[in-house]
Structures are given as structure tokens and as C-alpha cells.
Short mmCIF file of C-alpha atoms and ligand atoms in Angstrom, two decimals:
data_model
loop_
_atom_site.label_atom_id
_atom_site.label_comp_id
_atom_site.label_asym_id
_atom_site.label_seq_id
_atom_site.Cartn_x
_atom_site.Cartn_y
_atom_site.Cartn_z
CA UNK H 1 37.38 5.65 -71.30
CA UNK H 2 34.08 7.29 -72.05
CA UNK H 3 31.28 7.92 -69.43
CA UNK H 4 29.24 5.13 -71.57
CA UNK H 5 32.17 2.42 -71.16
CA UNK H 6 32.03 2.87 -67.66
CA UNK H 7 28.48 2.25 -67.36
CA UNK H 8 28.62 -0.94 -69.23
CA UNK H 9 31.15 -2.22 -67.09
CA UNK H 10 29.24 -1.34 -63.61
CA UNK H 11 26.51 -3.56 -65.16
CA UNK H 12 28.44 -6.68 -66.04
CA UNK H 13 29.69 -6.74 -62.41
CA UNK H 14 26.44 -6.70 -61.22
CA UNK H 15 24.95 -9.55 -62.85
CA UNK H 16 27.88 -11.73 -61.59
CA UNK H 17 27.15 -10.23 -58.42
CA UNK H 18 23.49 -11.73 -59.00
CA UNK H 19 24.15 -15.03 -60.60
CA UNK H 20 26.81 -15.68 -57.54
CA UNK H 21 26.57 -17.49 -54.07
CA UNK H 22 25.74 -14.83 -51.48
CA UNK H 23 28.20 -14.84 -48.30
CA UNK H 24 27.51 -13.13 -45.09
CA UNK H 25 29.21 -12.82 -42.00
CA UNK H 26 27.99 -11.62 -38.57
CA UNK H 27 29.08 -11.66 -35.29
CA UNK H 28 26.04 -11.72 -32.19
CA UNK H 29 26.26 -9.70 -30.41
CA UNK H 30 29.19 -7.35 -31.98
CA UNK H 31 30.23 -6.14 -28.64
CA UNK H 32 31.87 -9.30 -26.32
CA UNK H 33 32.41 -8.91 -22.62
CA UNK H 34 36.06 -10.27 -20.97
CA UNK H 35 35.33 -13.74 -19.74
CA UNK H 36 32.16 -13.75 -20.52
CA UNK H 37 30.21 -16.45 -22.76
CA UNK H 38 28.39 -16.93 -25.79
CA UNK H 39 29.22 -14.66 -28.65
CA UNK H 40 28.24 -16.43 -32.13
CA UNK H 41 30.28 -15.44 -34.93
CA UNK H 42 28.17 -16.79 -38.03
CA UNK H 43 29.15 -17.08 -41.88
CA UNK H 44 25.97 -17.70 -43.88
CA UNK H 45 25.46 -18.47 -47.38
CA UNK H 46 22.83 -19.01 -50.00
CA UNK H 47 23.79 -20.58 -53.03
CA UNK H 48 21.54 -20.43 -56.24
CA UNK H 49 20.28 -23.64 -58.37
CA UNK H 50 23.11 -24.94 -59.77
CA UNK H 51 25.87 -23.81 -57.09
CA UNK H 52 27.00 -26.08 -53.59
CA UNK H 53 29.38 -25.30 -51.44
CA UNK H 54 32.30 -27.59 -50.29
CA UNK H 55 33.66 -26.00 -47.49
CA UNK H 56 34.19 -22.53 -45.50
CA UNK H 57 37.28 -20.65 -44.00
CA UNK H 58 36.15 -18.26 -41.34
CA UNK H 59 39.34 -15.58 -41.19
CA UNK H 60 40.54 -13.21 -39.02
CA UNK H 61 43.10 -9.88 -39.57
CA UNK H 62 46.25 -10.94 -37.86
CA UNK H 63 49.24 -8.78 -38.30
CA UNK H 64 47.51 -7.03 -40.62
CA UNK H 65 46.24 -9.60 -43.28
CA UNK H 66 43.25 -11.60 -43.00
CA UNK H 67 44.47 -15.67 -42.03
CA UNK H 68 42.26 -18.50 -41.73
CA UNK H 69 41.23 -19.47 -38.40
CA UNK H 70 38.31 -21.97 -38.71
CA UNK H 71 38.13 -24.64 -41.64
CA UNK H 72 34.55 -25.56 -41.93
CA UNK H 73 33.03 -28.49 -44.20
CA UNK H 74 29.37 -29.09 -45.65
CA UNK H 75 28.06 -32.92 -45.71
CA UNK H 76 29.81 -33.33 -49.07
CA UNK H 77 33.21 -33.71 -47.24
CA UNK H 78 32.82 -35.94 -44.09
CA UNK H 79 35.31 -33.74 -41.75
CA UNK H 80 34.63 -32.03 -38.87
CA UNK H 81 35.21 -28.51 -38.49
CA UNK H 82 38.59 -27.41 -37.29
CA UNK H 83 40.92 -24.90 -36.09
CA UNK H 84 43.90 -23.76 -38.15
CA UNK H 85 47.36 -22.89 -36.87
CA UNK H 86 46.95 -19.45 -37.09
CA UNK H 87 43.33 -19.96 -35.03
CA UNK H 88 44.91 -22.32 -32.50
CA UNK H 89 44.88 -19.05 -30.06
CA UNK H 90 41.57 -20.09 -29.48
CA UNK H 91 41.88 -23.70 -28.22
CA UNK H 92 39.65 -24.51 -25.50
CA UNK H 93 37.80 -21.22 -25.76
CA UNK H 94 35.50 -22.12 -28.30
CA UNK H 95 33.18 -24.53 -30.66
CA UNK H 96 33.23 -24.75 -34.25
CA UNK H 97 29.76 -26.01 -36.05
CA UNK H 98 29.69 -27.52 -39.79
CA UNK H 99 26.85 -26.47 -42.02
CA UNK H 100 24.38 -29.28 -42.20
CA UNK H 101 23.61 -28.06 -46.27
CA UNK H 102 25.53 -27.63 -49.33
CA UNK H 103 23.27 -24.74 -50.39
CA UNK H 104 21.80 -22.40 -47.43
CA UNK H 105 23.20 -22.70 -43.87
CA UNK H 106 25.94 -21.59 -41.90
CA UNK H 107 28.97 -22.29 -40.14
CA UNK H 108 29.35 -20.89 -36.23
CA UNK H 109 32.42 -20.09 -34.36
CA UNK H 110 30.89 -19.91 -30.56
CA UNK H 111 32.90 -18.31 -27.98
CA UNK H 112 32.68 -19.30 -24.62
CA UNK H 113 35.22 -17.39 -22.99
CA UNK H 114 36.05 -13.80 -24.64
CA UNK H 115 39.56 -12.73 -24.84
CA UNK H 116 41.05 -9.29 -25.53
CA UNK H 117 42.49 -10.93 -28.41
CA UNK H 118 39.12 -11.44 -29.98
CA UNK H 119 38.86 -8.25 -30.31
CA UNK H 120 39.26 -8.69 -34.52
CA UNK H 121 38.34 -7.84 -38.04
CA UNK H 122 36.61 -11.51 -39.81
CA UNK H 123 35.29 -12.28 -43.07
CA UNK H 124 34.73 -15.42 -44.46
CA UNK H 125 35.29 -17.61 -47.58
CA UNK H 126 33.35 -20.07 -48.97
CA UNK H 127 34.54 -22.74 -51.82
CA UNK H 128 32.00 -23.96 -53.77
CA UNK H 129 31.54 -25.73 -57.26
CA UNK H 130 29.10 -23.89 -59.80
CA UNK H 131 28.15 -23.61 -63.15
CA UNK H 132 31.72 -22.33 -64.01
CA UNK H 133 33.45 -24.74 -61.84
CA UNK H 134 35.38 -24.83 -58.27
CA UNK H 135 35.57 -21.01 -56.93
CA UNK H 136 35.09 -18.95 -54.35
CA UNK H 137 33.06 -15.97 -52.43
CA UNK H 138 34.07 -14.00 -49.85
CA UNK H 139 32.18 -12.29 -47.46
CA UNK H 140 32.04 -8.84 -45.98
CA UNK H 141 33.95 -8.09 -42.61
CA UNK H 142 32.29 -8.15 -39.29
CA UNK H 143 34.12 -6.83 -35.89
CA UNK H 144 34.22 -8.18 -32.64
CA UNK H 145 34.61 -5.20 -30.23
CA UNK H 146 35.71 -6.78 -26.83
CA UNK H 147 34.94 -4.98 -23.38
CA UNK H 148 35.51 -5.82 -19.47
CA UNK H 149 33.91 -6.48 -17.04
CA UNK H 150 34.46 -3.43 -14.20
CA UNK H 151 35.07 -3.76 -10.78
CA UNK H 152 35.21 -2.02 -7.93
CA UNK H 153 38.60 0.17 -6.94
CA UNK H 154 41.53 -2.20 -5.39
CA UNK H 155 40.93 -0.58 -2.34
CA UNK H 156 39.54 2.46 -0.09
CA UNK H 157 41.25 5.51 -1.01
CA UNK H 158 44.58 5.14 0.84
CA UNK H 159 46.13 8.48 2.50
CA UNK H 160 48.71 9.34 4.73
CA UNK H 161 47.14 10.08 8.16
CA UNK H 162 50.01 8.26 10.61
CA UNK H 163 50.59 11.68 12.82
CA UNK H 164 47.17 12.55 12.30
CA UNK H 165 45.25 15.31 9.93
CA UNK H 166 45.71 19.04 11.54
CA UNK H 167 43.52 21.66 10.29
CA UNK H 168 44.49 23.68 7.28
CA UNK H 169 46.73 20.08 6.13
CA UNK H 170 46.92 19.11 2.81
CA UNK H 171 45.85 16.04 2.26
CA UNK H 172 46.64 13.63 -0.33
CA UNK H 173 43.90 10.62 -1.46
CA UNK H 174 45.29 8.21 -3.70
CA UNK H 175 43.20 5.65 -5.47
CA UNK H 176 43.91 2.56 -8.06
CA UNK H 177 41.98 -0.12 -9.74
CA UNK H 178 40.83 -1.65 -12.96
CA UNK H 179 39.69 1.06 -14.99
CA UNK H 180 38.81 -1.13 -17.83
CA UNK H 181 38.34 -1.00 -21.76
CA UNK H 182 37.72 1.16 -23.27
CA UNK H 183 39.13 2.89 -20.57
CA UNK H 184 37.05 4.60 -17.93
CA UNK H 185 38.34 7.08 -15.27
CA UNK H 186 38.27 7.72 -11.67
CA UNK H 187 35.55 10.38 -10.10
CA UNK H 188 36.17 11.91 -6.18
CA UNK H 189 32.91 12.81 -3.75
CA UNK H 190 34.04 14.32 -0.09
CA UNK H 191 31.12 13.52 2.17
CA UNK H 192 31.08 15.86 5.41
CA UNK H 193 28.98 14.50 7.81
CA UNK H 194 27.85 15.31 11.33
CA UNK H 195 28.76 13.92 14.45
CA UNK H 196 26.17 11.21 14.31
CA UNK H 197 27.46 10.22 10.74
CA UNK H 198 24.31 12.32 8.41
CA UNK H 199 25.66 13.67 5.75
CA UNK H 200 25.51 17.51 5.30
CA UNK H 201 27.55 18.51 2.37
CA UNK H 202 28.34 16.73 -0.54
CA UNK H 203 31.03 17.26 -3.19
CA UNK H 204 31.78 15.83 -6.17
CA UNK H 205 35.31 16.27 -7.87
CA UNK H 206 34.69 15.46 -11.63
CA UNK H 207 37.70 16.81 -13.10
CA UNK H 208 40.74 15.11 -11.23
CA UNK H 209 43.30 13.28 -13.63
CA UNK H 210 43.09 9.11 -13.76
CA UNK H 211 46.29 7.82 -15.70
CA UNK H 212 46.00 4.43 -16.93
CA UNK H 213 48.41 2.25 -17.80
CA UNK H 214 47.49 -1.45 -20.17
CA UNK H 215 48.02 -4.31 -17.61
CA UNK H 216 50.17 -6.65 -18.99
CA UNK H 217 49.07 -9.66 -20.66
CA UNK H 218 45.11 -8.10 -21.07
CA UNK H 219 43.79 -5.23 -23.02
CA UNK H 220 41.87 -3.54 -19.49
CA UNK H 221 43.63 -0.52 -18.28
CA UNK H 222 44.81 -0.05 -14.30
CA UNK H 223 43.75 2.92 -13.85
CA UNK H 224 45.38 6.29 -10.82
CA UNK H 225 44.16 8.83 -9.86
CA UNK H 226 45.25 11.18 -6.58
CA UNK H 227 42.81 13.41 -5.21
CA UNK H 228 44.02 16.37 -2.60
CA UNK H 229 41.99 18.21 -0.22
CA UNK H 230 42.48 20.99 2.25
CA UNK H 231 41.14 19.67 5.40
CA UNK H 232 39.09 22.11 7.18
CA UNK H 233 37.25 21.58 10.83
CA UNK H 234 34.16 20.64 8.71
CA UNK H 235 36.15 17.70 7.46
CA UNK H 236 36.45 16.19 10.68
CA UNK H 237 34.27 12.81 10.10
CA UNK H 238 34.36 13.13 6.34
CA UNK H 239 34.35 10.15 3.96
CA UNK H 240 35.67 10.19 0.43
CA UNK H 241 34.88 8.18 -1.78
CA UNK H 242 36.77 6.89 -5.04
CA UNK H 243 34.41 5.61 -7.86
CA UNK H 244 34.86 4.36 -11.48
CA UNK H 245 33.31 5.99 -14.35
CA UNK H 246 32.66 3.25 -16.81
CA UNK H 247 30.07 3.61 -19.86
CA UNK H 248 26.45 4.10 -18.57
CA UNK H 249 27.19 2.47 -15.07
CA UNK H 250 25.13 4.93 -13.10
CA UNK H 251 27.12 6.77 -10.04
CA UNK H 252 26.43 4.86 -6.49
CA UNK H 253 28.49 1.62 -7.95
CA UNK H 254 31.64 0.35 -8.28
CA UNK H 255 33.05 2.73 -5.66
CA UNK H 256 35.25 2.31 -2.75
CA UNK H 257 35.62 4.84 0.38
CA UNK H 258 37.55 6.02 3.69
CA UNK H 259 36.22 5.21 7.15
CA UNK H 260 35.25 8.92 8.98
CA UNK H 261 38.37 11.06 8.84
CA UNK H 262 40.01 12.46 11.58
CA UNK H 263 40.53 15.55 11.37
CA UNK H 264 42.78 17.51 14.85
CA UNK H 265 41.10 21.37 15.10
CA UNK H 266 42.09 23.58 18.13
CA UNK H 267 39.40 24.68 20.85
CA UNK H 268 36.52 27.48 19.36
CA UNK H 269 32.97 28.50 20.19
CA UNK H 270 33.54 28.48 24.37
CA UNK H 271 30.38 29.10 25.41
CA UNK H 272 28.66 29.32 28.33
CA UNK H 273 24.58 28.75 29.22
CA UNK H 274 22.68 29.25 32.33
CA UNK H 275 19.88 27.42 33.24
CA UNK H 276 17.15 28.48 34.18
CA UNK H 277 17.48 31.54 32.35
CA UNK H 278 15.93 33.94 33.89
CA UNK H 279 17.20 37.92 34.08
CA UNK H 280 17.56 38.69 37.65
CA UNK H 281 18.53 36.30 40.17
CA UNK H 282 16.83 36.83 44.16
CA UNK H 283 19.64 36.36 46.88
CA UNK H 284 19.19 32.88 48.46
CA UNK H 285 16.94 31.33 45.61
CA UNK H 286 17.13 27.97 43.83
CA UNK H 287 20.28 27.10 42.32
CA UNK H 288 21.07 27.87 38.89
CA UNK H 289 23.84 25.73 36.25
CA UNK H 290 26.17 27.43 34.47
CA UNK H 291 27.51 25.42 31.70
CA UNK H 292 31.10 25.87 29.19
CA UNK H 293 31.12 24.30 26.14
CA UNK H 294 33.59 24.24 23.11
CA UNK H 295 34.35 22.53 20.35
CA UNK H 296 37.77 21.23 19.55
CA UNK H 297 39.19 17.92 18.30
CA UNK H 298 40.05 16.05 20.69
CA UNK H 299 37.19 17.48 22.67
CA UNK H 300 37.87 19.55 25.62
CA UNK H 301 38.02 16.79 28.65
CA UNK H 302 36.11 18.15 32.06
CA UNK H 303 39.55 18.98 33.49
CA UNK H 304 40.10 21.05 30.86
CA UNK H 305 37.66 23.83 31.65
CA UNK H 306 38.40 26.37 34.25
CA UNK H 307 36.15 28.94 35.39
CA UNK H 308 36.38 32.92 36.00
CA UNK H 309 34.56 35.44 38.16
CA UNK H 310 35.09 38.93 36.06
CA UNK H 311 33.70 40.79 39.31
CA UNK H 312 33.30 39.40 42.73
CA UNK H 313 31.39 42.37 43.97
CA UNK H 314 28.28 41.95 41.24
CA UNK H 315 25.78 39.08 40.75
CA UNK H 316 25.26 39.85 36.90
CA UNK H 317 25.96 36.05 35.07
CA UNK H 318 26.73 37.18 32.10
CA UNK H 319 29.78 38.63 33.09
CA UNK H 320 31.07 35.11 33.90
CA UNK H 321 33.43 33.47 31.48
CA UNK H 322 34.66 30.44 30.61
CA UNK H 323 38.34 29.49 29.23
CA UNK H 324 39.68 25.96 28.12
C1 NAG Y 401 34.15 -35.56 -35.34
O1 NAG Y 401 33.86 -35.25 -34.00
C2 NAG Y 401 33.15 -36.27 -33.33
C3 NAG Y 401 32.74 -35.75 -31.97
O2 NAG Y 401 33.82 -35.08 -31.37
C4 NAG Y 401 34.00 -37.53 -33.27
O3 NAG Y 401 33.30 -38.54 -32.60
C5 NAG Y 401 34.34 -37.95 -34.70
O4 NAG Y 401 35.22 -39.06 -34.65
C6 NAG Y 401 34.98 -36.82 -35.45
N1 NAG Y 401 35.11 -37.21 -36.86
C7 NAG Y 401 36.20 -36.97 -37.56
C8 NAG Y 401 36.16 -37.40 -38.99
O5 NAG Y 401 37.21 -36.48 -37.09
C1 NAG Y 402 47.26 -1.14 -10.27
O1 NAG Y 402 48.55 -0.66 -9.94
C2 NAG Y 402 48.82 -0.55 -8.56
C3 NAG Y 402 50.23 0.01 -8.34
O2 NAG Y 402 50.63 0.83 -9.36
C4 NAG Y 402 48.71 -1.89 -7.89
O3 NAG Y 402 48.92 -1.77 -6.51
C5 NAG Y 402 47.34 -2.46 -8.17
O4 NAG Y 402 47.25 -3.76 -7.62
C6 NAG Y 402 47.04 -2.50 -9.65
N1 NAG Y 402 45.65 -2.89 -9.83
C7 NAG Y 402 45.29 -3.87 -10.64
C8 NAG Y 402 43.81 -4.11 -10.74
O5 NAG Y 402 46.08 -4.50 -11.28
C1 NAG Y 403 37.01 39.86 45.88
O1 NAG Y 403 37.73 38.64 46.13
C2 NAG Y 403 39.02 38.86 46.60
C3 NAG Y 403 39.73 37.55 46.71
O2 NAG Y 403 38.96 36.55 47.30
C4 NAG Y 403 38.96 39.56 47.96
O3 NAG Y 403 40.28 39.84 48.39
C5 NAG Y 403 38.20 40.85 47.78
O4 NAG Y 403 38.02 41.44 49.02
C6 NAG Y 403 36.84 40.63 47.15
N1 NAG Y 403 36.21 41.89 46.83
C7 NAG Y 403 34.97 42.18 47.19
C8 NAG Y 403 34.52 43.51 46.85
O5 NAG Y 403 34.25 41.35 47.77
#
């Protein structure tokens, strides 16, 4: 075939393409959310003088091949719209509207409540009669993409803390939930925080592995991901926190988190303060407190503390210590 033949041919096509009924399909908006309502999925056409349409088939790919779902009707046919065999999956989920005119309108497939199974390739097909008799046009394809709906983790991060958390233990944070489609992921943040609960340190752990199974019977994703930290005395009141990472859902949602943890450290920093502190002490003169402190979880109780004279021939303080 010569370059020339080819040309000729393109341009026959496209005169039938211009003489024909013009079908369109559409879905609004593209992207439905699990369980939520009101996604339209419209087939529009515009016939030219001469053409009307009898009825519509909206389709959808199942197994592979595109199957009616929908079987529409224009006022020339007194039927109302109805769902095929292959579209009964969709009983109870959603309305079918006729086209009110043989020559531009449309026919609507509202859903009310999205299902993962939605989540399809549809074009449509539209019978008319025209100059050249009863045919048919199809449309392009349109895709519903279906996501969910995220939550918040199943629960706070559980860990093993039964004998409770010593120093220098290694422990392991373990958190599960809905992580959603298209899947999202789990992100860590260790809070340390002082004794009156203000946080001081922050850390976020970005790069810890979520595996994610499908949950049966839905197209989400449940979602595991184990965090594990080396507790350190600093770690005693700590929160973590387990949060999903979903699309653009900013950080500080969907999160769930530990109480304070407690974290066992042995005695350190004994101290001991004198009050008032002055450098030299006159024989006979006011009294003065000496005070021991330490820290240590569980704190050091009263009983705990016993005190020591280095010399009893000297009245230097500072050469008074203190032991748990
Ligand atoms: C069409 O639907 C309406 C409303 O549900 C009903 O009243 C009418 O009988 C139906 N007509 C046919 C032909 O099935
Ligand atoms: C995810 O799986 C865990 C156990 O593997 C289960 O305890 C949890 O309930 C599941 N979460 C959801 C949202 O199904
Ligand atoms: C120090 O105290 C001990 C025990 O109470 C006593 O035996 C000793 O004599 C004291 N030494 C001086 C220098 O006061």
C-alpha cells in the first residue's frame, strides 16, 4: 500500500467519525471513597439530525471483557432502566436514570455506597436508528479508582512490659491497623518527656517496615509494623506513638500511642547541698541543712539514704558524703 492509499483511508474514517452519534462516558468524580456516596457515572450522547437513539448499555470489564451492567432506554421504549445479571453486584447500592431525549442526554449510574469492586474499567454503548439504519456507538472508557476511608491504628502500640523495662532492655513496639488502599504505611515518634510530662526530645522513625496483608472480603490492606528501641534512663516517661501514613493526611492524625513508659534505672547523681551556703561555719551558729539527693527509678525512699562523716575531727562540709 502506498503512502497516498493510506491517506485516503484515514480520511474516509473520519467523516464517518463526523456524520456519527457522539458517545461519551465519564465518571464524577474518578476517584470513589469506600462507603462513601454519590459518585455519578454518566454516558452522554449527541446525535445529529437524522439519528435517535433507542437505548444504552453502560458496561463494565469483568474478567477481562467488557459485560453489560446497566440497560438504559430513551422515551421511545417505555422501560425503565435496569440492571443486568452481570451488574446485579450492585443491587441496592445504586440508581439507574433513563435519558429523557432520543437525541442529546444521558443516562446515570449513581452510586450510593462505593465498593472495592467498583473499582472498574466502563464504556458505554448506545443503539440508535440513523440514516443507515439500527447501529451502534460506543464510547471511550472511563475508570473508577476506589479508595478508603483511614482510620486510626487498632490500638496503642502494644509491648511487652509485664516484669517491667530495665535500662539498656530492648524493647519491642508492635503496632496494627487498617492501612488502607492504596496502601499506606506505619511511621514511629518516641516522645521523651520530663517528669511533669513536657516533652524534651522528639524522634521520628520514618524508615521502619509496615507489611500489609489484603483483608479478606475488601480491597484495604491491614497493615504491621514492629518498632524496637533501646530503652535508656531518658526513656523513663516516654510515649511512642504509632501513626498511619496515608496520601496527604498531614502527621498529628490518625495516630495511636503508649501511656508514659516505665522505664527501672539504678541510683546516679547522689548529691548533696547545704543550705545556707556559706564557706566557713562559726562554732555554735544557726543551723545549717544538708541535703542527699539521687536519681533512680524507683526513687530512692527516705530510708534509703544513709549518711557519712569522712572526718570527725574537722568541720569542713564538703567532706560529708552521702550513699543510697
Ligand atoms: C418504573 O419504575 C416506577 C417507579 O419505580 C414504577 O412505578 C413503574 O411501574 C416502573 N415501570 C415499568 C415499566 O417497569
Ligand atoms: C489486623 O491484624 C491483626 C492481627 O494480625 C488483628 O489483630 C487486627 O484486628 C487486624 N486489624 C484490622 C483492622 O483488621
Ligand atoms: C571520732 O569518733 C570516734 C567514734 O565516735 C571516736 O572514737 C574518736 O575518738 C573520734 N575522734 C576524734 C578525733 O574526735
Amino acid at each position: 500500500m502506498s503512502a497516498k492509499n493510506i491517506h485516503v483511508v484515514i480520511v474516509l474514517f473520519s467523516l464517518i467519525g463526523i456524520e456519527s452519534i457522539n458517545v461519551q462516558i465519564k465518571a464524577t468524580p474518578a476517584e470513589g471513597i469506600l462507603g462513601q456516596t454519590s459518585l455519578l457515572l454518566r454516558c452522554s450522547y449527541t446525535a445529529v439530525t437524522g439519528e435517535f437513539v433507542t437505548g444504552l448499555y453502560i458496561q463494565a470489564k469483568i474478567n477481562g471483557r467488557f459485560k453489560s451492567i446497566a440497560t438504559f432506554y430513551t422515551p421511545s421504549v417505555p422501560f425503565n432502566a435496569t440492571l443486568t445479571t452481570d451488574g446485579n453486584y450492585l443491587s441496592n447500592r445504586v440508581t439507574l436514570t433513563n435519558p429523557t431525549t432520543t437525541s442529546t442526554d444521558s443516562a446515570i449510574i449513581q452510586f450510593y455506597q462505593i465498593a472495592c469492586e467498583d473499582e472498574k474499567e466502563y464504556m458505554c454503548e448506545v443503539a440508535y436508528a440513523g440514516s443507515g439504519g439500527s447501529t451502534s456507538a460506543s464510547s471511550g472508557v472511563a475508570n473508577i479508582n476506589i479508595k478508603g476511608n483511614p482510620e486510626e491504628p487498632d490500638r496503642e502500640p502494644v509491648y511487652v512490659s509485664s516484669a517491667g523495662i530495665g535500662e539498656d532492655s530492648n524493647v519491642v513496639f508492635t503496632c496494627t491497623g487498617n492501612v488502607d488502599k492504596p496502601q499506606g504505611r506505619f511511621r514511629w515518634v518516641s516522645y521523651r518527656r520530663n517528669s511533669n510530662g513536657a516533652t524534651i526530645q522528639e524522634t521520628p522513625y520514618e524508615s521502619v517496615t509496615t507489611t500489609a496483608v489484603e483483608m479478606q472480603g475488601t480491597c484495604t490492606f491491614n497493615g504491621t509494623s514492629q518498632l524496637t528501641l533501646k530503652m535508656e534512663q531518658l526513656d523513663n516517661n516516654a510515649i511512642v506513638r504509632c501513626q498511619v501514613v496515608y496520601q496527604n493526611i498531614p502527621h498529628g492524625f490518625l495516630y495511636r500511642q503508649t501511656d508514659g513508659i516505665n522505664v527501672y534505672y539504678s541510683v546516679r547523681n547522689v548529691q548533696v547541698t547545704m543550705s545556707p551556703i556559706i564557706p566557713t561555719f562559726v562554732e555554735g551558729a544557726r543551723p545549717i541543712t544538708l541535703t542527699c539527693t539521687s536519681g533512680g527509678n524507683p526513687a530512692v525512699t527516705n530510708t534509703g539514704y544513709t549518711w557519712y562523716k569522712k572526718s570527725n575531727t574537722s568541720v569542713r562540709l564538703g567532706t560529708y558524703i552521702c550513699h543510697q
